[in-house]
Short mmCIF file of N, CA and C in Angstrom, two decimals:
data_model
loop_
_atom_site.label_atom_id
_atom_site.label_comp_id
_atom_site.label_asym_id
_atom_site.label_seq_id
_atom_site.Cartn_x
_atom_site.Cartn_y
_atom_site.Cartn_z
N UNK A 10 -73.55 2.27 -68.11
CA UNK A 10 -72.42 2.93 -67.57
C UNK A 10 -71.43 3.07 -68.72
N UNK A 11 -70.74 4.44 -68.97
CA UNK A 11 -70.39 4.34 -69.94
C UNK A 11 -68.79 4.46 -69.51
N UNK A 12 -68.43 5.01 -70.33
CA UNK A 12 -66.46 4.96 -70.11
C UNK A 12 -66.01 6.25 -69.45
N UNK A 13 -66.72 7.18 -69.20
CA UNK A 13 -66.27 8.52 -68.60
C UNK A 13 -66.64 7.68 -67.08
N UNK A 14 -67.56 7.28 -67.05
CA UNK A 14 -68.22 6.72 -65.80
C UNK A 14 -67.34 5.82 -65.28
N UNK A 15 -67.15 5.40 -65.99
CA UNK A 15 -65.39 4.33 -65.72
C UNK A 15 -64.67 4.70 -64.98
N UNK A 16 -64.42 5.54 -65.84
CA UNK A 16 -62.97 6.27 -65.92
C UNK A 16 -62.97 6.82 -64.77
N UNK A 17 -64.26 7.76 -64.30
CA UNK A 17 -64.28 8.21 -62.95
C UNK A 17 -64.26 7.74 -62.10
N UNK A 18 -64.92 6.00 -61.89
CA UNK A 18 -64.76 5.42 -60.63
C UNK A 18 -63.59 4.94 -60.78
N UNK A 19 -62.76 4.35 -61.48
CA UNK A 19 -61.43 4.34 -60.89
C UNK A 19 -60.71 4.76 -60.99
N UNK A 20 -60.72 6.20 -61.00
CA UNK A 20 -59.77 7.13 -60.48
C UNK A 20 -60.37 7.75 -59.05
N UNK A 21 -61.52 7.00 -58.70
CA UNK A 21 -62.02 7.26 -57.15
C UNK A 21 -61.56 6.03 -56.83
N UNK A 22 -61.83 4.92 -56.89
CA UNK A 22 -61.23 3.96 -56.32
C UNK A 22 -59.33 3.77 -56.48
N UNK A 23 -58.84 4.58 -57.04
CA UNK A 23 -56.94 4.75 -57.08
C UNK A 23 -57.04 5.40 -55.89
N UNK A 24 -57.89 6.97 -56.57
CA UNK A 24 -57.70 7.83 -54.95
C UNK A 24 -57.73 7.34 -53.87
N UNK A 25 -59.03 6.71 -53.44
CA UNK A 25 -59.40 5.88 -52.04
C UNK A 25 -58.17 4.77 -51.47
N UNK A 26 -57.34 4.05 -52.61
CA UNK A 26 -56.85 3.05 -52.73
C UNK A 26 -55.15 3.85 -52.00
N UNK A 27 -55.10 4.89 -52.56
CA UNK A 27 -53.97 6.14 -52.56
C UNK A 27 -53.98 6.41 -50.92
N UNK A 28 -54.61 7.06 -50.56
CA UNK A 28 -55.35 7.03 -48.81
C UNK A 28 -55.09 6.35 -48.26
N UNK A 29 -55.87 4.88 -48.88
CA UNK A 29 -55.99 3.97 -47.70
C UNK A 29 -53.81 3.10 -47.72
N UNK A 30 -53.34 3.30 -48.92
CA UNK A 30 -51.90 3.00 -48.99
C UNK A 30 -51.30 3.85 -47.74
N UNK A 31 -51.23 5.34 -47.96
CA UNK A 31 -51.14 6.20 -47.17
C UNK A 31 -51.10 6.04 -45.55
N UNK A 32 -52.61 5.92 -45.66
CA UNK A 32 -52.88 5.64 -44.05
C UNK A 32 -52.06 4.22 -43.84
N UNK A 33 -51.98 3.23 -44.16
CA UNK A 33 -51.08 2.28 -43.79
C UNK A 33 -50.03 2.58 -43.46
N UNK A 34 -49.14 3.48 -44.50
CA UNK A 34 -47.99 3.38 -44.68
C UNK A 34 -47.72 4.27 -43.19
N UNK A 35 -48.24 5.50 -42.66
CA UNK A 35 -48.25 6.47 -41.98
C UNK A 35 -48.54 5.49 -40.64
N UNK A 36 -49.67 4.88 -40.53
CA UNK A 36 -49.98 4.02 -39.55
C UNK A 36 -48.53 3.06 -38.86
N UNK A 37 -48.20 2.40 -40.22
CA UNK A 37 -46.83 1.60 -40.46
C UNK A 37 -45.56 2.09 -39.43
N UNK A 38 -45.68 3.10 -39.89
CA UNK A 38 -44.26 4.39 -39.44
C UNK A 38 -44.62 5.07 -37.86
N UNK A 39 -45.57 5.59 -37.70
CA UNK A 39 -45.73 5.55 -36.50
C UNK A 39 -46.46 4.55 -35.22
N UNK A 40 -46.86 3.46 -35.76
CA UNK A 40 -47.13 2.45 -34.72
C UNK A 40 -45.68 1.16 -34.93
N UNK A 41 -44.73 1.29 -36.01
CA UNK A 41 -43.89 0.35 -35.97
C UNK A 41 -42.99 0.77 -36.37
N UNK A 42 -42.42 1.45 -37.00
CA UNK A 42 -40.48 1.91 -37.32
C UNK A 42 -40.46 2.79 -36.22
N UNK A 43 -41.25 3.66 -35.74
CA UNK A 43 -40.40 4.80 -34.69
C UNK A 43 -40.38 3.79 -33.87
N UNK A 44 -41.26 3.67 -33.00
CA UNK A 44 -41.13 2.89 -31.66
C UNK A 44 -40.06 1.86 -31.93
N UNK A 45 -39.77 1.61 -32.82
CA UNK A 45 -38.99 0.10 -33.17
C UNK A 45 -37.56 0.85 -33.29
N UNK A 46 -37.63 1.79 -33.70
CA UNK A 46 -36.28 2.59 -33.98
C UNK A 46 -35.67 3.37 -32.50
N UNK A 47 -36.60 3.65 -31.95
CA UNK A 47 -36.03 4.04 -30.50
C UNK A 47 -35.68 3.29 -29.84
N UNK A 48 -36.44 1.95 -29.61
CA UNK A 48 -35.89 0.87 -28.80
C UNK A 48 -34.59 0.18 -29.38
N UNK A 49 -34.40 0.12 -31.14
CA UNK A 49 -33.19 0.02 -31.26
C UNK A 49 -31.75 0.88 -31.19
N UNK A 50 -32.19 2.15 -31.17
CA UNK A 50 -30.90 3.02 -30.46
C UNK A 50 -30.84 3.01 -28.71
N UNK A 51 -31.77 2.78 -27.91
CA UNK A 51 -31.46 2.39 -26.93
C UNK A 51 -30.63 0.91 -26.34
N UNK A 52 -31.39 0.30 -27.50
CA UNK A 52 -30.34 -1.17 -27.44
C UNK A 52 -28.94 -0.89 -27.97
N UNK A 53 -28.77 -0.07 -29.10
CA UNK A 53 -27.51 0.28 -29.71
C UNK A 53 -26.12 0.91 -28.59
N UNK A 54 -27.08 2.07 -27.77
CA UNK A 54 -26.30 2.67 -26.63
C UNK A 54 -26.15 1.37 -25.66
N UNK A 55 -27.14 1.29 -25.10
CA UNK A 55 -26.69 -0.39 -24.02
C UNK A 55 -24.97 -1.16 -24.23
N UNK A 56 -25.69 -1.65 -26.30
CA UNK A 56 -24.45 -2.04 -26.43
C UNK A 56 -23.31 -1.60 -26.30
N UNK A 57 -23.15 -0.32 -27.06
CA UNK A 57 -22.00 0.43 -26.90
C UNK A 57 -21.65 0.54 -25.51
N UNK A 58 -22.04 0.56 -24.61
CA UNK A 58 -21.98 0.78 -22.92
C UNK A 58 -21.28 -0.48 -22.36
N UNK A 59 -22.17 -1.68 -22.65
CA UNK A 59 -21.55 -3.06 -22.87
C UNK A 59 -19.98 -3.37 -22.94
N UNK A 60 -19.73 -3.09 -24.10
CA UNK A 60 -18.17 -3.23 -24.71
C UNK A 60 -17.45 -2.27 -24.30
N UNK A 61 -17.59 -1.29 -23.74
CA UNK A 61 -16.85 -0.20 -23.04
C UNK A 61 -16.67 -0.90 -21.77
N UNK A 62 -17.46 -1.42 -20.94
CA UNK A 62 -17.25 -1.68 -19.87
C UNK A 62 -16.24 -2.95 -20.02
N UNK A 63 -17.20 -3.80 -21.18
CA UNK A 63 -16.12 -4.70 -21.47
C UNK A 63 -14.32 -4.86 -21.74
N UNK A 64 -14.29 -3.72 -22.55
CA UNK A 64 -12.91 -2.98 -22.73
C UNK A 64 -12.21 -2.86 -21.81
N UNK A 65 -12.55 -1.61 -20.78
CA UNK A 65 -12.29 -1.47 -19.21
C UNK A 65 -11.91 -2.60 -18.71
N UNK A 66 -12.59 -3.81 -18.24
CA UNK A 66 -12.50 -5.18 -17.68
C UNK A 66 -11.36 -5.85 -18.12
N UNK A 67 -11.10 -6.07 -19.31
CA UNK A 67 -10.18 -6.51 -19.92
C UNK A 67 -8.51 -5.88 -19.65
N UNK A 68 -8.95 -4.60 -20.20
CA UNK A 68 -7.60 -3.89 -19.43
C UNK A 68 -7.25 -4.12 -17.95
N UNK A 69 -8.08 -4.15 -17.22
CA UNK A 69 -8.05 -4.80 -16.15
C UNK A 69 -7.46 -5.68 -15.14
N UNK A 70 -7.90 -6.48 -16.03
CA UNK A 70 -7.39 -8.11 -16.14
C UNK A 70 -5.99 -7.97 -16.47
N UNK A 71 -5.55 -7.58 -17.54
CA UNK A 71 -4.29 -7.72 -17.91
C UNK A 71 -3.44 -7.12 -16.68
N UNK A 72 -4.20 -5.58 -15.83
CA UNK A 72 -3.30 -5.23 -15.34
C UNK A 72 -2.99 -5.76 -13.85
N UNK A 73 -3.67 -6.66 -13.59
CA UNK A 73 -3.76 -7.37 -12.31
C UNK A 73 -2.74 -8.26 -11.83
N UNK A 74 -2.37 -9.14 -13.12
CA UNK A 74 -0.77 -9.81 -12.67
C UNK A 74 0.07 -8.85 -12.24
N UNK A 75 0.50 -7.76 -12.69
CA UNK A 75 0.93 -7.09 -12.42
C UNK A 75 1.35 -5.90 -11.30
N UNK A 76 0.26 -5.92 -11.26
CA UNK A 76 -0.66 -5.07 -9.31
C UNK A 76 -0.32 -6.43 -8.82
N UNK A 77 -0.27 -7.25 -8.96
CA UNK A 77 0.32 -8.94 -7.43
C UNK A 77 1.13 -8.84 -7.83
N UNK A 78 2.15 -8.75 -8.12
CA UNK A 78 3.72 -8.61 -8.20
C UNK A 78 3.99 -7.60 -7.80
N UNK A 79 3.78 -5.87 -7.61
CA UNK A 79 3.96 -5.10 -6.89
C UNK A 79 3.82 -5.24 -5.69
N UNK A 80 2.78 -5.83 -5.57
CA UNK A 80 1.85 -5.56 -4.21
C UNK A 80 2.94 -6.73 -3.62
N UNK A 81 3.21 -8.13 -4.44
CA UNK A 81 4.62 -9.01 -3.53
C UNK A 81 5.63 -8.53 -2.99
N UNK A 82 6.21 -7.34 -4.14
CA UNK A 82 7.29 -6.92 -4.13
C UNK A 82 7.82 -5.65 -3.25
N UNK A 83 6.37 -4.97 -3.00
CA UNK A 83 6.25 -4.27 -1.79
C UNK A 83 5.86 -4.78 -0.34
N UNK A 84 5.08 -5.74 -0.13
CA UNK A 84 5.15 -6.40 1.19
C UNK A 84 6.50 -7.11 1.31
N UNK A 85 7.63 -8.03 0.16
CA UNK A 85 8.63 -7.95 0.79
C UNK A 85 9.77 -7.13 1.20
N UNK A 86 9.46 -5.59 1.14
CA UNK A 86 10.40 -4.55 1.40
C UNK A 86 9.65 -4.41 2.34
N UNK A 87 8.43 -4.31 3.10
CA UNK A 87 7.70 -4.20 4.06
C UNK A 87 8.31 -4.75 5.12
N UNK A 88 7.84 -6.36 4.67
CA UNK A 88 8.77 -7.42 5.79
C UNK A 88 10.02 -7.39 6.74
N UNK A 89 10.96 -6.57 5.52
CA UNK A 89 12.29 -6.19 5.90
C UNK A 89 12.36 -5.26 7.23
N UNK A 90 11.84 -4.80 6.86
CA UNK A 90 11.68 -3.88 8.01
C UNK A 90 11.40 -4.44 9.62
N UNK A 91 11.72 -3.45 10.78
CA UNK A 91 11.75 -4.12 12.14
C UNK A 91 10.68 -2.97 12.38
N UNK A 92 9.76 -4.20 13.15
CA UNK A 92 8.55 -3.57 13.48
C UNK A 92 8.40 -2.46 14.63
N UNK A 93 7.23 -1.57 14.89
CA UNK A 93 7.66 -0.27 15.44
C UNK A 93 6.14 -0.58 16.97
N UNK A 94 6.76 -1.28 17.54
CA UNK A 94 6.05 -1.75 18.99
C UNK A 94 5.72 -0.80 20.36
N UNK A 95 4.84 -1.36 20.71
CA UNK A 95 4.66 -0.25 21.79
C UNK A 95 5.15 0.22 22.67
N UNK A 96 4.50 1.36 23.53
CA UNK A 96 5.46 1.76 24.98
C UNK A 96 5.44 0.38 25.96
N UNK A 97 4.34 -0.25 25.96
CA UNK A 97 4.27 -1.73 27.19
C UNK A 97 6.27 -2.37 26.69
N UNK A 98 6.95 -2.45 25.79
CA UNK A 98 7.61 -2.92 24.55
C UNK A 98 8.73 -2.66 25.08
N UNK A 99 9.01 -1.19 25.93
CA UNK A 99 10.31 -0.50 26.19
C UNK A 99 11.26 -1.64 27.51
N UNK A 100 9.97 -1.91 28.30
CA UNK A 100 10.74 -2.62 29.86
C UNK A 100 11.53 -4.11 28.84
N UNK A 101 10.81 -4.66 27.63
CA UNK A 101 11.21 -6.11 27.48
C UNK A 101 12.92 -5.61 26.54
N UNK A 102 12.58 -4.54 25.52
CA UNK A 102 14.07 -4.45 25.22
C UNK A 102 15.23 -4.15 26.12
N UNK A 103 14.95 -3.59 27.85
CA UNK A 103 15.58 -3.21 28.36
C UNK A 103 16.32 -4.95 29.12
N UNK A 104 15.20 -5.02 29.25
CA UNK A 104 15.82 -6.73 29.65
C UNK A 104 16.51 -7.74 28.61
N UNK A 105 15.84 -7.27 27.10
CA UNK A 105 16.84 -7.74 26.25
C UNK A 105 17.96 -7.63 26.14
N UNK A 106 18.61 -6.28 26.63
CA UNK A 106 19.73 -5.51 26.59
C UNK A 106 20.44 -5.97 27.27
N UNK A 107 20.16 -6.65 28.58
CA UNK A 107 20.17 -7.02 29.93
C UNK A 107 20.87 -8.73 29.45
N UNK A 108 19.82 -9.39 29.00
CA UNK A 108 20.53 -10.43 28.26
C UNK A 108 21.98 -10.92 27.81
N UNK A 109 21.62 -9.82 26.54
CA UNK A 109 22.79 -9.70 25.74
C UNK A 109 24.32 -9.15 26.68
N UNK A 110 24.37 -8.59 27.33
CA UNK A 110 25.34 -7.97 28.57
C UNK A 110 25.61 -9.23 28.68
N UNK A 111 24.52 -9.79 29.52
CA UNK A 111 24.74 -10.97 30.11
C UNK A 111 25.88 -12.35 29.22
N UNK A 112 25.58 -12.17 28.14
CA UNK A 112 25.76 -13.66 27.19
C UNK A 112 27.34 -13.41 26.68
N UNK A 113 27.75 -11.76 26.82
CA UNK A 113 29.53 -11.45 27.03
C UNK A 113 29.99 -11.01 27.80
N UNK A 114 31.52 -11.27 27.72
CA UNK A 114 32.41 -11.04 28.60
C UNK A 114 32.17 -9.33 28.73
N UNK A 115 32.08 -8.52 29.26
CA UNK A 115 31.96 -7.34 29.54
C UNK A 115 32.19 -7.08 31.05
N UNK A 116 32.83 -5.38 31.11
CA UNK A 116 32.95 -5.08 32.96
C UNK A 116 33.08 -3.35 32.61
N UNK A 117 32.84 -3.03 33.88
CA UNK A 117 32.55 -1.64 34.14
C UNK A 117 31.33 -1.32 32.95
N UNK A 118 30.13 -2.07 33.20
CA UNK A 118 28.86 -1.93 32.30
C UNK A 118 28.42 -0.47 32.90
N UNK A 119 27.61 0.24 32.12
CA UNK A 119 26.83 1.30 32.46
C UNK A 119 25.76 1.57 31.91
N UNK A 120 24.76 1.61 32.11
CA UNK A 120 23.47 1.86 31.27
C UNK A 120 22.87 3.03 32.17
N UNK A 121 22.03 3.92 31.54
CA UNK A 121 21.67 5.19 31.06
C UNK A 121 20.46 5.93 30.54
N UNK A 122 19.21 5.68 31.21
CA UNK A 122 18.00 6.04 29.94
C UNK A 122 18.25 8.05 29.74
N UNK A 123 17.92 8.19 28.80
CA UNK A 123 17.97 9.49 28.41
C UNK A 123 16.69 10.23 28.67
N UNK A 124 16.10 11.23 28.00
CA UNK A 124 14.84 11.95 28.22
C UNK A 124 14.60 11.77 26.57
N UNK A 125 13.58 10.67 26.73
CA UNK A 125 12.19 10.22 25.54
C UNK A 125 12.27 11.30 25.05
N UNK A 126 12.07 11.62 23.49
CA UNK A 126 11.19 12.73 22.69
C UNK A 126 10.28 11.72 21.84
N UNK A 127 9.07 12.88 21.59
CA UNK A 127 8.24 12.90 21.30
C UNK A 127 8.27 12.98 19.38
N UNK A 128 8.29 11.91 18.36
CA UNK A 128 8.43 12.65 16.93
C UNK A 128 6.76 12.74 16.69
N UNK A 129 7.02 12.77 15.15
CA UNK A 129 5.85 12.82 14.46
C UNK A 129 4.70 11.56 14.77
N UNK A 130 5.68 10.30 14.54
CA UNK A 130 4.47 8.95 14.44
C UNK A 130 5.13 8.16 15.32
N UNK A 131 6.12 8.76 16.34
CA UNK A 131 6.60 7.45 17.26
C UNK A 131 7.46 8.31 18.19
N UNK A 132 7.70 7.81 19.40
CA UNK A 132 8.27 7.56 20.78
C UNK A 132 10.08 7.31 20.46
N UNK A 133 10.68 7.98 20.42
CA UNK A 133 12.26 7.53 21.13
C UNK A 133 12.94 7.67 21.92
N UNK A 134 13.25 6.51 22.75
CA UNK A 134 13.73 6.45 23.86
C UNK A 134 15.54 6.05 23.54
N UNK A 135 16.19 7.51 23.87
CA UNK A 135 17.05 6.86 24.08
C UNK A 135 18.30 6.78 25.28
N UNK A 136 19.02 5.73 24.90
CA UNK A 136 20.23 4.79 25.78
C UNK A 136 21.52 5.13 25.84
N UNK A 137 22.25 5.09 26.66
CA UNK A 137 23.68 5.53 26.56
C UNK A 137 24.00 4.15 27.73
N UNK A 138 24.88 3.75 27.14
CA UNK A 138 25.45 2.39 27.58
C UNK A 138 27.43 2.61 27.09
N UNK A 139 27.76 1.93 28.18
CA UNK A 139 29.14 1.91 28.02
C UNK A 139 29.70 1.10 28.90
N UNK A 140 31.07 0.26 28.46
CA UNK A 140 31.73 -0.78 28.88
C UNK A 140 33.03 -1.18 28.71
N UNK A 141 33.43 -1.96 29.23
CA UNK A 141 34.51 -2.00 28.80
C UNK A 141 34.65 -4.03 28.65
N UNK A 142 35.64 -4.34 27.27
CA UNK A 142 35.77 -5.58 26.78
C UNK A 142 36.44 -5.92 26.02
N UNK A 143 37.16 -7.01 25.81
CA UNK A 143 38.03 -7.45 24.66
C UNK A 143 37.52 -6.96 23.30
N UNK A 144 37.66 -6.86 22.30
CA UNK A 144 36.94 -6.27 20.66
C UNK A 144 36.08 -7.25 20.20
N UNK A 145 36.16 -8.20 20.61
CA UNK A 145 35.66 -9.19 19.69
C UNK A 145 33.95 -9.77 20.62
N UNK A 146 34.25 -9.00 21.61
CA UNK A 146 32.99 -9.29 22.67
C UNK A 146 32.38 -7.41 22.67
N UNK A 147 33.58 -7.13 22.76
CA UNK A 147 32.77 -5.71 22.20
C UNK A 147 31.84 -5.70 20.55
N UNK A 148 32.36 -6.36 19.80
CA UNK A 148 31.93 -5.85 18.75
C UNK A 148 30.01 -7.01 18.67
N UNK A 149 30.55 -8.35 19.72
CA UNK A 149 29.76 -8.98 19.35
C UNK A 149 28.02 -8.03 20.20
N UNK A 150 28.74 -7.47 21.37
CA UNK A 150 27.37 -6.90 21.63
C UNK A 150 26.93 -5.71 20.94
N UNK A 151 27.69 -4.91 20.28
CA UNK A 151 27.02 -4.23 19.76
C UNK A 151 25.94 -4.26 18.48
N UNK A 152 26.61 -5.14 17.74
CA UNK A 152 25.48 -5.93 16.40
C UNK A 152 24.64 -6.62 17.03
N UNK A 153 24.55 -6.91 18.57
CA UNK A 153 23.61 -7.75 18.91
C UNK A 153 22.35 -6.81 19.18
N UNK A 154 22.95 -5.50 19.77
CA UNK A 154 22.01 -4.54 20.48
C UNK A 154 21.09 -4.06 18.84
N UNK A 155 22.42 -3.76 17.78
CA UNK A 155 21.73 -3.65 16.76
C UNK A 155 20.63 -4.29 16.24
N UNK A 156 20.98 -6.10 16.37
CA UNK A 156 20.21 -6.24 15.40
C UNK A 156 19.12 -7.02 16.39
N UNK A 157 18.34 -6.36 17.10
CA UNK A 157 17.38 -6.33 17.81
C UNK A 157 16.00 -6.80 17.65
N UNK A 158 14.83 -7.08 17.66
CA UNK A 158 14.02 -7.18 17.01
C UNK A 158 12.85 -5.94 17.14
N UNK A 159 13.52 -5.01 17.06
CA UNK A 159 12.50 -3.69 16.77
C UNK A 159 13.56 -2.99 16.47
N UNK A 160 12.49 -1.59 16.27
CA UNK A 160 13.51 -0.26 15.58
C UNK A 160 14.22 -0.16 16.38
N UNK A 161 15.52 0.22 16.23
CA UNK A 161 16.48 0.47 17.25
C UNK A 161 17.62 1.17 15.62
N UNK A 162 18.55 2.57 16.21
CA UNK A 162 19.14 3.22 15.69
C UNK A 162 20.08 3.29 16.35
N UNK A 163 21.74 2.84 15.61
CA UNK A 163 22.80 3.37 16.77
C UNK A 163 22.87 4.98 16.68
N UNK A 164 22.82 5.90 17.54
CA UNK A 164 23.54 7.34 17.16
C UNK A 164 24.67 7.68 17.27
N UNK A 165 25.44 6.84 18.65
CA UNK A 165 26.92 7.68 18.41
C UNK A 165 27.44 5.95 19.10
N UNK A 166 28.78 6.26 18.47
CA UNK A 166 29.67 5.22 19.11
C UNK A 166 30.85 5.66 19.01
N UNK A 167 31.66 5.15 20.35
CA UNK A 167 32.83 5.35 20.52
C UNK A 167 33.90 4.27 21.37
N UNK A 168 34.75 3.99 20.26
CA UNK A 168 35.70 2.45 20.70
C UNK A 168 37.27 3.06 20.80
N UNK A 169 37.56 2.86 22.10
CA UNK A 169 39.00 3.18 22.41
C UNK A 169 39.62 2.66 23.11
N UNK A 170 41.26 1.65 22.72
CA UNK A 170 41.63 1.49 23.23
C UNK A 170 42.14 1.30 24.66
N UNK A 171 42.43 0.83 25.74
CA UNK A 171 42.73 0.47 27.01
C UNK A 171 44.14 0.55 27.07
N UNK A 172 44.63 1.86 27.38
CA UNK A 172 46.16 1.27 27.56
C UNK A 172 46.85 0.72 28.65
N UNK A 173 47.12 -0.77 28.70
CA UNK A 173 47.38 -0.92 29.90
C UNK A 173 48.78 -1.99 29.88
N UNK A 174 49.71 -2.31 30.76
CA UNK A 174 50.83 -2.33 30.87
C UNK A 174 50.96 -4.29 31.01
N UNK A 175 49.56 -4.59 31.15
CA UNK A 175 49.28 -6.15 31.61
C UNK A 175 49.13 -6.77 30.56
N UNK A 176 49.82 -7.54 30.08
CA UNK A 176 49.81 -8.27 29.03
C UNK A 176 48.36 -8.99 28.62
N UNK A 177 47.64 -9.63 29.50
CA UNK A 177 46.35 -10.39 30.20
C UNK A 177 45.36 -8.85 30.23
N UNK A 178 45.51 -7.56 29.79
CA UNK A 178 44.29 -6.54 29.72
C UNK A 178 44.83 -6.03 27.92
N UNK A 179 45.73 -6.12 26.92
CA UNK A 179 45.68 -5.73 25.71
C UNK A 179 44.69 -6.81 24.87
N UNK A 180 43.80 -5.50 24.21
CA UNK A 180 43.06 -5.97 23.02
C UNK A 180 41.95 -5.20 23.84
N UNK A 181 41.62 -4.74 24.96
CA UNK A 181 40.64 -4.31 25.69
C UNK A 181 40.30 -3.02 25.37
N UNK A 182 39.29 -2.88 24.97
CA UNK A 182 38.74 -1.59 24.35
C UNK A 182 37.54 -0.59 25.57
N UNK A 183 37.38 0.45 25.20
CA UNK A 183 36.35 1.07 26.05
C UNK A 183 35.38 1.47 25.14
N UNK A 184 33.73 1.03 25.30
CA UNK A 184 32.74 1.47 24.56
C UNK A 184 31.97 1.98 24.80
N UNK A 185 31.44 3.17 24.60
CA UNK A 185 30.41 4.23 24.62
C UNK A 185 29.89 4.88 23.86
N UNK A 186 28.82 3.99 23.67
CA UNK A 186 27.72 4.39 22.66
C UNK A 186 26.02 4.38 22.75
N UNK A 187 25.37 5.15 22.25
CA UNK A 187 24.28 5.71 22.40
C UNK A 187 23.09 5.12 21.72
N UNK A 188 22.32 4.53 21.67
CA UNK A 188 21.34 4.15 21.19
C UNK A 188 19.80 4.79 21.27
N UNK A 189 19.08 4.75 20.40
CA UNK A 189 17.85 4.71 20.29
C UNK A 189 16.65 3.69 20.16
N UNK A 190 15.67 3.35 20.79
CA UNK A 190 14.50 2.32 20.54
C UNK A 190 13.76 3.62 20.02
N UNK A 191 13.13 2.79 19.56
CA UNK A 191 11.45 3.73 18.89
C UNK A 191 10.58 2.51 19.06
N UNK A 192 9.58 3.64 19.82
CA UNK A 192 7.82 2.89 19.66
C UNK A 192 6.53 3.46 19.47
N UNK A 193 5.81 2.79 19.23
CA UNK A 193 4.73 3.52 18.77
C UNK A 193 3.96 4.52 20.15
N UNK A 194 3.90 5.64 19.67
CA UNK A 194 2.89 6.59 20.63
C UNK A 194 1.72 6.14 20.81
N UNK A 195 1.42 6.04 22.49
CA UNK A 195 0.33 5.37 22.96
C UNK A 195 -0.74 6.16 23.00
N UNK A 196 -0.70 7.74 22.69
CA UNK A 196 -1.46 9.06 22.95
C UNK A 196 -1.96 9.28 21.06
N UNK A 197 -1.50 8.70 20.68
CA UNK A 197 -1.82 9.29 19.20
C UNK A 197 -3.16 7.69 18.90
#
């Protein structure tokens, strides 16, 4: 075997050697970097998806003390409020009313139901009541009628003097004033 003969087999065995590098390398790349490379941009997106949500959450969080302190600060303006009760509701304020008459000095009482209208989200019934009483029993029933435990609106009032010549009837006023209850519509 001489040196051309050499020379030729290994430059067949580089070639073959060249190939078979080749085919590895090709083999390499498509049985292990792609597949390996897709599953790591799918893991990459995941992540990114991850920390976004994570982000989100966080903001979140922070804003939540915050949403309970509204949410306090609006149920106690809620609270404040006098609750808006049903038609069954109307006979017990009338006896409340009835009460309160009762608990002052008052004479020539008059009570009055009006003709109910119909609003948007509630029932008002209203009252025309009038009396006659010293001021100080006048004034006490009327903040009483006011401050009621449901909606109730004064609409008109009117306080006038008694003129009278009896020493034992000054300070005696005449009151006539109009009220409203509201309750909730039993049809809606």
């Amino acid at each position: 075997m001489g040196l051309r003969e050499k020379a030729d087999r290994g430059k067949r065995y580089q070639w073959y050697l060249a190939m078979g590098l080749a085919a590895v390398v090709i083999a390499g790349l498509s049985l292990v970097f792609v597949p390996n490379r897709k599953r790591l941009v799918s893991i990459n997106d995941k992540i990114a998806k991850a920390r976004a949500d994570a982000d989100a959450n966080a903001q979140r969080v922070t804003a939540l003390p915050k949403l309970i302190a509204e949410v306090k600060q609006l149920r106690n303006q809620v609270d404040r409020y006098k609750p808006l009760l049903g038609p069954s509701d109307v006979e017990h304020a009338m006896d409340e009313i009835s009460r309160i008459k009762e608990s002052t000095s008052v004479s020539n009482y008059a009570f009055k139901t009006l003709k109910e209208e119909h609003r948007t989200d509630c029932v008002e019934q209203p009252l025309e009541i009038s009396f006659a009483a010293d001021f100080v029993d006048a004034m006490s029933l009327i903040q009483r009628i006011e401050g009621m435990d449901r909606l109730t609106r004064m609409r008109e009032l009117s306080i006038r003097s008694v003129e009278s010549a009896s020493r034992a009837e000054r300070g005696i006023v005449f009151v006539k004033m109009k009220v409203s209850l509201f309750y909730a519509d039993a049809t809606q």
